């Protein structure tokens, strides 16, 4: 995510609502350790910030969510509804390296084609030593 004012400067004009909206997944109930691990994953190019989001559907328990490649990351996001649900205050990761960006509108479809695999590829086994190293790094900071 990039703040709208930065996007407008980069693109050089005002953007329609659809182009200044970012779809994502809203997770509830993350622990401080979960957030610390996400901070490590996102790295220094992103800052965790509080933002208002508008849920586009009802919440589903993760244990009840149907996991397959087609439902996990749809190839096209649904269009925004005419009326948004009330905002929900939460954390998100905001990109802070504006000088690296091209003056293009981010495309969800391009993301799915080129980069989404990084988030749902085969996961490390629970006893993999890299989890231990990450856990020690996270807990010491």
CSV table of N, CA, C and O in Angstrom, one decimal, residues 26-130:
chain,number,residue,atom,x,y,z
A,26,UNK,N,-8.0,-9.3,5.7
A,26,UNK,CA,-8.0,-8.7,7.0
A,26,UNK,C,-8.0,-9.9,8.0
A,26,UNK,O,-8.9,-10.7,8.0
A,27,UNK,N,-7.0,-10.0,8.8
A,27,UNK,CA,-6.9,-11.0,9.8
A,27,UNK,C,-7.1,-10.4,11.2
A,27,UNK,O,-6.6,-9.4,11.5
A,28,UNK,N,-8.0,-11.1,12.0
A,28,UNK,CA,-8.2,-10.6,13.3
A,28,UNK,C,-7.6,-11.6,14.3
A,28,UNK,O,-7.4,-12.8,14.0
A,29,UNK,N,-7.2,-11.1,15.5
A,29,UNK,CA,-6.7,-12.0,16.5
A,29,UNK,C,-5.2,-12.4,16.4
A,29,UNK,O,-4.8,-13.3,17.0
A,30,UNK,N,-4.4,-11.6,15.6
A,30,UNK,CA,-3.0,-11.9,15.6
A,30,UNK,C,-2.3,-11.5,16.9
A,30,UNK,O,-2.7,-10.5,17.5
A,31,UNK,N,-1.4,-12.3,17.3
A,31,UNK,CA,-0.6,-12.0,18.6
A,31,UNK,C,0.5,-11.0,18.3
A,31,UNK,O,0.8,-10.7,17.1
A,32,UNK,N,1.1,-10.5,19.3
A,32,UNK,CA,2.3,-9.7,19.2
A,32,UNK,C,3.4,-10.4,18.5
A,32,UNK,O,4.1,-9.8,17.6
A,33,UNK,N,3.6,-11.7,18.7
A,33,UNK,CA,4.6,-12.5,18.1
A,33,UNK,C,4.3,-12.6,16.6
A,33,UNK,O,5.1,-12.5,15.7
A,34,UNK,N,3.0,-12.8,16.2
A,34,UNK,CA,2.6,-12.9,14.8
A,34,UNK,C,2.9,-11.6,14.1
A,34,UNK,O,3.5,-11.6,13.0
A,35,UNK,N,2.7,-10.4,14.8
A,35,UNK,CA,3.0,-9.1,14.2
A,35,UNK,C,4.5,-8.9,14.0
A,35,UNK,O,4.9,-8.4,13.0
A,36,UNK,N,5.2,-9.4,15.0
A,36,UNK,CA,6.7,-9.3,14.9
A,36,UNK,C,7.2,-10.1,13.7
A,36,UNK,O,8.1,-9.7,13.0
A,37,UNK,N,6.7,-11.3,13.5
A,37,UNK,CA,7.1,-12.1,12.4
A,37,UNK,C,6.7,-11.4,11.1
A,37,UNK,O,7.5,-11.4,10.1
A,38,UNK,N,5.5,-10.8,11.0
A,38,UNK,CA,5.1,-10.1,9.8
A,38,UNK,C,6.1,-8.9,9.6
A,38,UNK,O,6.4,-8.6,8.4
A,39,UNK,N,6.5,-8.2,10.6
A,39,UNK,CA,7.4,-7.1,10.5
A,39,UNK,C,8.7,-7.6,9.9
A,39,UNK,O,9.3,-6.9,9.0
A,40,UNK,N,9.2,-8.7,10.3
A,40,UNK,CA,10.4,-9.3,9.7
A,40,UNK,C,10.2,-9.6,8.2
A,40,UNK,O,11.0,-9.3,7.4
A,41,UNK,N,9.1,-10.3,7.9
A,41,UNK,CA,8.8,-10.6,6.6
A,41,UNK,C,8.7,-9.4,5.7
A,41,UNK,O,9.3,-9.4,4.6
A,42,UNK,N,8.0,-8.4,6.1
A,42,UNK,CA,7.9,-7.2,5.2
A,42,UNK,C,9.2,-6.4,5.1
A,42,UNK,O,9.4,-5.7,4.1
A,43,UNK,N,10.0,-6.4,6.1
A,43,UNK,CA,11.3,-5.8,6.0
A,43,UNK,C,11.3,-4.3,6.2
A,43,UNK,O,10.3,-3.7,6.5
A,44,UNK,N,12.4,-3.7,5.8
A,44,UNK,CA,12.6,-2.2,6.0
A,44,UNK,C,11.9,-1.4,5.0
A,44,UNK,O,11.8,-0.1,5.2
A,45,UNK,N,11.4,-2.0,3.9
A,45,UNK,CA,10.8,-1.2,2.8
A,45,UNK,C,9.3,-0.8,3.2
A,45,UNK,O,8.7,-0.1,2.5
A,46,UNK,N,8.8,-1.4,4.3
A,46,UNK,CA,7.4,-1.1,4.7
A,46,UNK,C,7.4,-0.7,6.1
A,46,UNK,O,8.2,-1.2,7.0
A,47,UNK,N,6.4,0.2,6.4
A,47,UNK,CA,6.2,0.6,7.8
A,47,UNK,C,4.8,0.1,8.2
A,47,UNK,O,3.8,0.3,7.4
A,48,UNK,N,4.7,-0.5,9.4
A,48,UNK,CA,3.3,-0.9,9.8
A,48,UNK,C,2.6,0.4,10.4
A,48,UNK,O,3.1,1.1,11.2
A,49,UNK,N,1.4,0.7,9.8
A,49,UNK,CA,0.7,1.8,10.2
A,49,UNK,C,-0.8,1.5,10.4
A,49,UNK,O,-1.3,0.6,9.8
A,50,UNK,N,-1.4,2.3,11.3
A,50,UNK,CA,-2.9,2.1,11.5
A,50,UNK,C,-3.6,2.8,10.3
A,50,UNK,O,-3.3,3.9,9.9
A,51,UNK,N,-4.6,2.1,9.8
A,51,UNK,CA,-5.4,2.6,8.7
A,51,UNK,C,-6.9,2.2,8.9
A,51,UNK,O,-7.1,1.2,9.7
A,52,UNK,N,-7.8,2.8,8.3
A,52,UNK,CA,-9.2,2.4,8.3
A,52,UNK,C,-9.4,1.6,7.0
A,52,UNK,O,-9.0,2.0,5.9
A,53,UNK,N,-10.0,0.4,7.2
A,53,UNK,CA,-10.3,-0.5,6.0
A,53,UNK,C,-11.8,-0.7,6.1
A,53,UNK,O,-12.5,-0.6,7.1
A,54,UNK,N,-12.4,-1.0,4.9
A,54,UNK,CA,-13.8,-1.4,4.8
A,54,UNK,C,-13.9,-2.8,4.4
A,54,UNK,O,-13.6,-3.2,3.2
A,55,UNK,N,-14.4,-3.7,5.3
A,55,UNK,CA,-14.6,-5.1,4.9
A,55,UNK,C,-15.5,-5.2,3.7
A,55,UNK,O,-16.6,-4.5,3.7
A,56,UNK,N,-15.2,-6.1,2.8
A,56,UNK,CA,-16.0,-6.2,1.6
A,56,UNK,C,-16.9,-7.5,1.7
A,56,UNK,O,-17.8,-7.7,0.8
A,57,UNK,N,-16.7,-8.3,2.7
A,57,UNK,CA,-17.6,-9.4,3.0
A,57,UNK,C,-17.6,-9.7,4.5
A,57,UNK,O,-16.9,-9.1,5.2
A,58,UNK,N,-18.4,-10.7,4.8
A,58,UNK,CA,-18.4,-11.1,6.3
A,58,UNK,C,-17.1,-11.8,6.6
A,58,UNK,O,-16.4,-12.4,5.8
A,59,UNK,N,-16.8,-11.8,7.9
A,59,UNK,CA,-15.6,-12.5,8.4
A,59,UNK,C,-15.8,-14.0,8.4
A,59,UNK,O,-16.9,-14.4,8.7
A,60,UNK,N,-14.7,-14.7,8.1
A,60,UNK,CA,-14.8,-16.2,8.1
A,60,UNK,C,-13.6,-16.6,9.0
A,60,UNK,O,-12.5,-16.1,8.9
A,61,UNK,N,-13.9,-17.6,9.8
A,61,UNK,CA,-12.8,-18.2,10.6
A,61,UNK,C,-11.8,-18.9,9.7
A,61,UNK,O,-12.2,-19.6,8.7
A,62,UNK,N,-10.6,-18.7,10.0
A,62,UNK,CA,-9.5,-19.3,9.1
A,62,UNK,C,-9.7,-20.8,9.0
A,62,UNK,O,-9.5,-21.4,8.0
A,63,UNK,N,-10.1,-21.4,10.1
A,63,UNK,CA,-10.2,-22.9,10.2
A,63,UNK,C,-11.4,-23.3,9.3
A,63,UNK,O,-11.5,-24.5,8.9
A,64,UNK,N,-12.3,-22.4,8.9
A,64,UNK,CA,-13.4,-22.8,8.1
A,64,UNK,C,-13.3,-22.3,6.6
A,64,UNK,O,-14.2,-22.5,5.8
A,65,UNK,N,-12.2,-21.6,6.3
A,65,UNK,CA,-12.0,-21.1,5.0
A,65,UNK,C,-11.5,-22.2,4.0
A,65,UNK,O,-10.7,-23.0,4.3
A,66,UNK,N,-12.2,-22.2,2.8
A,66,UNK,CA,-11.8,-23.3,1.9
A,66,UNK,C,-10.5,-22.9,1.2
A,66,UNK,O,-10.3,-22.0,0.5
A,67,UNK,N,-9.4,-23.7,1.5
A,67,UNK,CA,-8.1,-23.4,0.9
A,67,UNK,C,-7.9,-24.2,-0.4
A,67,UNK,O,-7.7,-25.4,-0.3
A,68,UNK,N,-7.9,-23.5,-1.5
A,68,UNK,CA,-7.4,-24.0,-2.7
A,68,UNK,C,-6.9,-22.8,-3.5
A,68,UNK,O,-7.2,-21.7,-3.2
A,69,UNK,N,-6.1,-23.0,-4.5
A,69,UNK,CA,-5.5,-21.9,-5.3
A,69,UNK,C,-6.5,-21.0,-5.8
A,69,UNK,O,-6.2,-19.8,-6.0
A,70,UNK,N,-7.7,-21.4,-6.2
A,70,UNK,CA,-8.7,-20.5,-6.8
A,70,UNK,C,-9.4,-19.6,-5.8
A,70,UNK,O,-9.7,-18.5,-6.1
A,71,UNK,N,-9.6,-20.1,-4.6
A,71,UNK,CA,-10.3,-19.3,-3.6
A,71,UNK,C,-9.3,-18.5,-2.8
A,71,UNK,O,-9.7,-17.4,-2.3
A,72,UNK,N,-8.1,-18.9,-2.6
A,72,UNK,CA,-7.1,-18.2,-1.8
A,72,UNK,C,-6.8,-16.9,-2.4
A,72,UNK,O,-6.8,-15.9,-1.8
A,73,UNK,N,-6.4,-16.9,-3.7
A,73,UNK,CA,-6.1,-15.6,-4.4
A,73,UNK,C,-6.8,-15.6,-5.7
A,73,UNK,O,-6.4,-16.3,-6.7
A,74,UNK,N,-8.0,-15.0,-5.8
A,74,UNK,CA,-8.7,-14.9,-7.1
A,74,UNK,C,-7.9,-14.2,-8.1
A,74,UNK,O,-7.1,-13.3,-7.8
A,75,UNK,N,-8.0,-14.5,-9.4
A,75,UNK,CA,-7.3,-13.9,-10.4
A,75,UNK,C,-7.7,-12.5,-10.7
A,75,UNK,O,-7.0,-11.6,-11.2
A,76,UNK,N,-9.0,-12.1,-10.3
A,76,UNK,CA,-9.5,-10.8,-10.5
A,76,UNK,C,-10.3,-10.4,-9.2
A,76,UNK,O,-11.1,-11.2,-8.8
A,77,UNK,N,-10.0,-9.2,-8.7
A,77,UNK,CA,-10.8,-8.9,-7.5
A,77,UNK,C,-12.2,-8.5,-7.9
A,77,UNK,O,-12.4,-8.0,-9.0
A,78,UNK,N,-13.1,-8.7,-7.0
A,78,UNK,CA,-14.5,-8.2,-7.3
A,78,UNK,C,-14.5,-6.7,-7.3
A,78,UNK,O,-13.7,-6.0,-6.7
A,79,UNK,N,-15.5,-6.1,-8.0
A,79,UNK,CA,-15.6,-4.6,-8.1
A,79,UNK,C,-16.1,-4.1,-6.7
A,79,UNK,O,-16.7,-4.9,-5.9
A,80,UNK,N,-15.8,-2.9,-6.4
A,80,UNK,CA,-16.2,-2.3,-5.1
A,80,UNK,C,-17.7,-2.2,-5.1
A,80,UNK,O,-18.3,-1.8,-6.1
A,81,UNK,N,-18.3,-2.5,-4.0
A,81,UNK,CA,-19.8,-2.4,-3.9
A,81,UNK,C,-20.1,-0.9,-3.9
A,81,UNK,O,-19.3,0.0,-3.5
A,82,UNK,N,-21.4,-0.5,-4.3
A,82,UNK,CA,-21.8,0.9,-4.3
A,82,UNK,C,-21.7,1.5,-2.9
A,82,UNK,O,-21.4,2.7,-2.8
A,83,UNK,N,-22.0,0.8,-1.9
A,83,UNK,CA,-21.9,1.3,-0.5
A,83,UNK,C,-20.9,0.4,0.3
A,83,UNK,O,-21.0,-0.8,0.3
A,84,UNK,N,-19.9,1.1,0.9
A,84,UNK,CA,-18.9,0.4,1.7
A,84,UNK,C,-19.4,0.2,3.1
A,84,UNK,O,-20.2,1.0,3.7
A,85,UNK,N,-19.0,-0.9,3.7
A,85,UNK,CA,-19.3,-1.2,5.1
A,85,UNK,C,-18.5,-0.1,6.0
A,85,UNK,O,-17.6,0.5,5.5
A,86,UNK,N,-19.0,0.0,7.2
A,86,UNK,CA,-18.3,1.0,8.1
A,86,UNK,C,-16.8,0.6,8.2
A,86,UNK,O,-16.4,-0.5,8.2
A,87,UNK,N,-15.9,1.7,8.4
A,87,UNK,CA,-14.5,1.4,8.5
A,87,UNK,C,-14.1,0.6,9.7
A,87,UNK,O,-14.8,0.7,10.8
A,88,UNK,N,-13.1,-0.1,9.6
A,88,UNK,CA,-12.5,-0.9,10.7
A,88,UNK,C,-11.0,-0.5,10.9
A,88,UNK,O,-10.3,-0.5,9.9
A,89,UNK,N,-10.6,-0.1,12.0
A,89,UNK,CA,-9.2,0.4,12.3
A,89,UNK,C,-8.3,-0.8,12.5
A,89,UNK,O,-8.6,-1.7,13.3
A,90,UNK,N,-7.2,-0.9,11.7
A,90,UNK,CA,-6.3,-2.0,11.8
A,90,UNK,C,-4.9,-1.6,11.3
A,90,UNK,O,-4.7,-0.5,10.9
A,91,UNK,N,-4.0,-2.5,11.4
A,91,UNK,CA,-2.6,-2.3,10.9
A,91,UNK,C,-2.5,-2.8,9.5
A,91,UNK,O,-3.1,-3.8,9.1
A,92,UNK,N,-1.7,-2.1,8.8
A,92,UNK,CA,-1.3,-2.5,7.4
A,92,UNK,C,0.2,-2.1,7.2
A,92,UNK,O,0.7,-1.3,7.9
A,93,UNK,N,0.7,-2.6,6.1
A,93,UNK,CA,2.1,-2.3,5.8
A,93,UNK,C,2.1,-1.3,4.6
A,93,UNK,O,1.5,-1.6,3.6
A,94,UNK,N,2.7,-0.2,4.8
A,94,UNK,CA,2.7,0.9,3.9
A,94,UNK,C,4.2,1.0,3.3
A,94,UNK,O,5.1,1.1,4.0
A,95,UNK,N,4.2,0.9,2.0
A,95,UNK,CA,5.5,1.0,1.3
A,95,UNK,C,6.1,2.3,1.5
A,95,UNK,O,5.5,3.4,1.3
A,96,UNK,N,7.4,2.4,1.8
A,96,UNK,CA,8.1,3.7,2.1
A,96,UNK,C,9.2,4.0,1.1
A,96,UNK,O,9.9,5.0,1.3
A,97,UNK,N,9.4,3.3,0.1
A,97,UNK,CA,10.5,3.5,-0.9
A,97,UNK,C,9.9,4.1,-2.2
A,97,UNK,O,10.0,3.5,-3.2
A,98,UNK,N,9.3,5.3,-2.1
A,98,UNK,CA,8.6,5.8,-3.2
A,98,UNK,C,9.4,6.1,-4.4
A,98,UNK,O,9.0,6.0,-5.5
A,99,UNK,N,10.7,6.4,-4.2
A,99,UNK,CA,11.6,6.7,-5.3
A,99,UNK,C,11.8,5.4,-6.2
A,99,UNK,O,12.2,5.6,-7.4
A,100,UNK,N,11.6,4.2,-5.7
A,100,UNK,CA,11.7,3.0,-6.5
A,100,UNK,C,10.5,2.7,-7.4
A,100,UNK,O,10.6,1.8,-8.2
A,101,UNK,N,9.4,3.4,-7.2
A,101,UNK,CA,8.2,3.1,-7.9
A,101,UNK,C,8.2,3.6,-9.3
A,101,UNK,O,8.6,4.7,-9.5
A,102,UNK,N,7.6,2.9,-10.2
A,102,UNK,CA,7.3,3.4,-11.5
A,102,UNK,C,5.9,4.1,-11.5
A,102,UNK,O,5.1,3.8,-10.7
A,103,UNK,N,5.7,5.1,-12.3
A,103,UNK,CA,4.4,5.8,-12.3
A,103,UNK,C,3.3,5.1,-13.0
A,103,UNK,O,2.7,5.5,-14.0
A,104,UNK,N,3.0,3.9,-12.4
A,104,UNK,CA,1.9,3.0,-13.0
A,104,UNK,C,1.0,2.7,-11.9
A,104,UNK,O,1.4,2.6,-10.7
A,105,UNK,N,-0.2,2.4,-12.2
A,105,UNK,CA,-1.2,1.9,-11.2
A,105,UNK,C,-0.9,0.4,-11.0
A,105,UNK,O,-0.8,-0.4,-11.9
A,106,UNK,N,-0.9,0.1,-9.7
A,106,UNK,CA,-0.6,-1.3,-9.3
A,106,UNK,C,-1.8,-2.2,-9.8
A,106,UNK,O,-3.0,-1.8,-9.6
A,107,UNK,N,-1.5,-3.3,-10.3
A,107,UNK,CA,-2.6,-4.2,-10.9
A,107,UNK,C,-2.6,-5.5,-10.1
A,107,UNK,O,-1.6,-6.2,-10.0
A,108,UNK,N,-3.8,-5.8,-9.5
A,108,UNK,CA,-4.0,-7.0,-8.8
A,108,UNK,C,-3.8,-8.2,-9.7
A,108,UNK,O,-3.1,-9.2,-9.3
A,109,UNK,N,-4.3,-8.1,-10.9
A,109,UNK,CA,-4.1,-9.2,-11.9
A,109,UNK,C,-2.6,-9.5,-12.2
A,109,UNK,O,-2.2,-10.7,-12.2
A,110,UNK,N,-1.8,-8.4,-12.4
A,110,UNK,CA,-0.4,-8.6,-12.6
A,110,UNK,C,0.3,-9.2,-11.4
A,110,UNK,O,1.1,-10.1,-11.5
A,111,UNK,N,-0.2,-8.8,-10.2
A,111,UNK,CA,0.4,-9.3,-8.9
A,111,UNK,C,0.2,-10.8,-8.9
A,111,UNK,O,1.1,-11.6,-8.6
A,112,UNK,N,-1.1,-11.2,-9.1
A,112,UNK,CA,-1.4,-12.7,-9.1
A,112,UNK,C,-0.6,-13.4,-10.1
A,112,UNK,O,0.0,-14.5,-9.7
A,113,UNK,N,-0.4,-12.9,-11.3
A,113,UNK,CA,0.4,-13.6,-12.3
A,113,UNK,C,1.8,-13.7,-12.0
A,113,UNK,O,2.5,-14.7,-12.2
A,114,UNK,N,2.4,-12.6,-11.4
A,114,UNK,CA,3.9,-12.6,-11.3
A,114,UNK,C,4.4,-12.8,-9.9
A,114,UNK,O,5.5,-13.2,-9.7
A,115,UNK,N,3.6,-12.5,-8.9
A,115,UNK,CA,4.2,-12.5,-7.5
A,115,UNK,C,3.4,-13.3,-6.4
A,115,UNK,O,4.0,-13.5,-5.4
A,116,UNK,N,2.2,-13.6,-6.6
A,116,UNK,CA,1.4,-14.2,-5.6
A,116,UNK,C,1.9,-15.5,-5.1
A,116,UNK,O,1.8,-15.8,-3.9
A,117,UNK,N,2.6,-16.2,-5.9
A,117,UNK,CA,3.1,-17.5,-5.6
A,117,UNK,C,4.1,-17.4,-4.3
A,117,UNK,O,4.2,-18.4,-3.6
A,118,UNK,N,4.7,-16.3,-4.1
A,118,UNK,CA,5.6,-16.1,-3.0
A,118,UNK,C,4.9,-16.2,-1.7
A,118,UNK,O,5.5,-16.5,-0.7
A,119,UNK,N,3.5,-16.0,-1.6
A,119,UNK,CA,2.8,-16.0,-0.4
A,119,UNK,C,2.1,-17.3,-0.2
A,119,UNK,O,1.6,-17.6,0.9
A,120,UNK,N,2.0,-18.2,-1.2
A,120,UNK,CA,1.3,-19.4,-0.9
A,120,UNK,C,2.0,-20.6,-1.5
A,120,UNK,O,1.5,-21.7,-1.6
A,121,UNK,N,3.3,-20.5,-1.7
A,121,UNK,CA,4.1,-21.6,-2.1
A,121,UNK,C,4.3,-22.6,-0.9
A,121,UNK,O,3.8,-22.3,0.2
A,122,UNK,N,4.9,-23.7,-1.1
A,122,UNK,CA,5.1,-24.7,-0.1
A,122,UNK,C,5.7,-24.1,1.1
A,122,UNK,O,6.7,-23.4,1.0
A,123,UNK,N,5.2,-24.3,2.3
A,123,UNK,CA,5.7,-23.7,3.5
A,123,UNK,C,6.7,-24.6,4.2
A,123,UNK,O,6.9,-25.8,3.9
A,124,UNK,N,7.5,-23.9,5.0
A,124,UNK,CA,8.6,-24.7,5.8
A,124,UNK,C,7.9,-25.6,6.8
A,124,UNK,O,6.9,-25.2,7.4
A,125,UNK,N,8.5,-26.8,7.0
A,125,UNK,CA,7.9,-27.6,8.1
A,125,UNK,C,8.1,-26.9,9.4
A,125,UNK,O,9.0,-26.1,9.6
A,126,UNK,N,7.2,-27.3,10.4
A,126,UNK,CA,7.3,-26.6,11.7
A,126,UNK,C,8.6,-26.8,12.4
A,126,UNK,O,9.0,-25.9,13.2
A,127,UNK,N,9.3,-27.9,12.1
A,127,UNK,CA,10.6,-28.1,12.8
A,127,UNK,C,11.8,-27.6,12.0
A,127,UNK,O,13.0,-27.9,12.3
A,128,UNK,N,11.6,-26.9,10.9
A,128,UNK,CA,12.7,-26.4,10.0
A,128,UNK,C,13.5,-25.4,10.8
A,128,UNK,O,13.0,-24.5,11.5
A,129,UNK,N,14.9,-25.5,10.8
A,129,UNK,CA,15.8,-24.7,11.6
A,129,UNK,C,15.6,-23.2,11.2
A,129,UNK,O,15.9,-22.4,12.1
A,130,UNK,N,15.2,-22.9,10.0
A,130,UNK,CA,15.0,-21.5,9.7
A,130,UNK,C,13.9,-20.8,10.5
A,130,UNK,O,14.0,-19.6,10.8
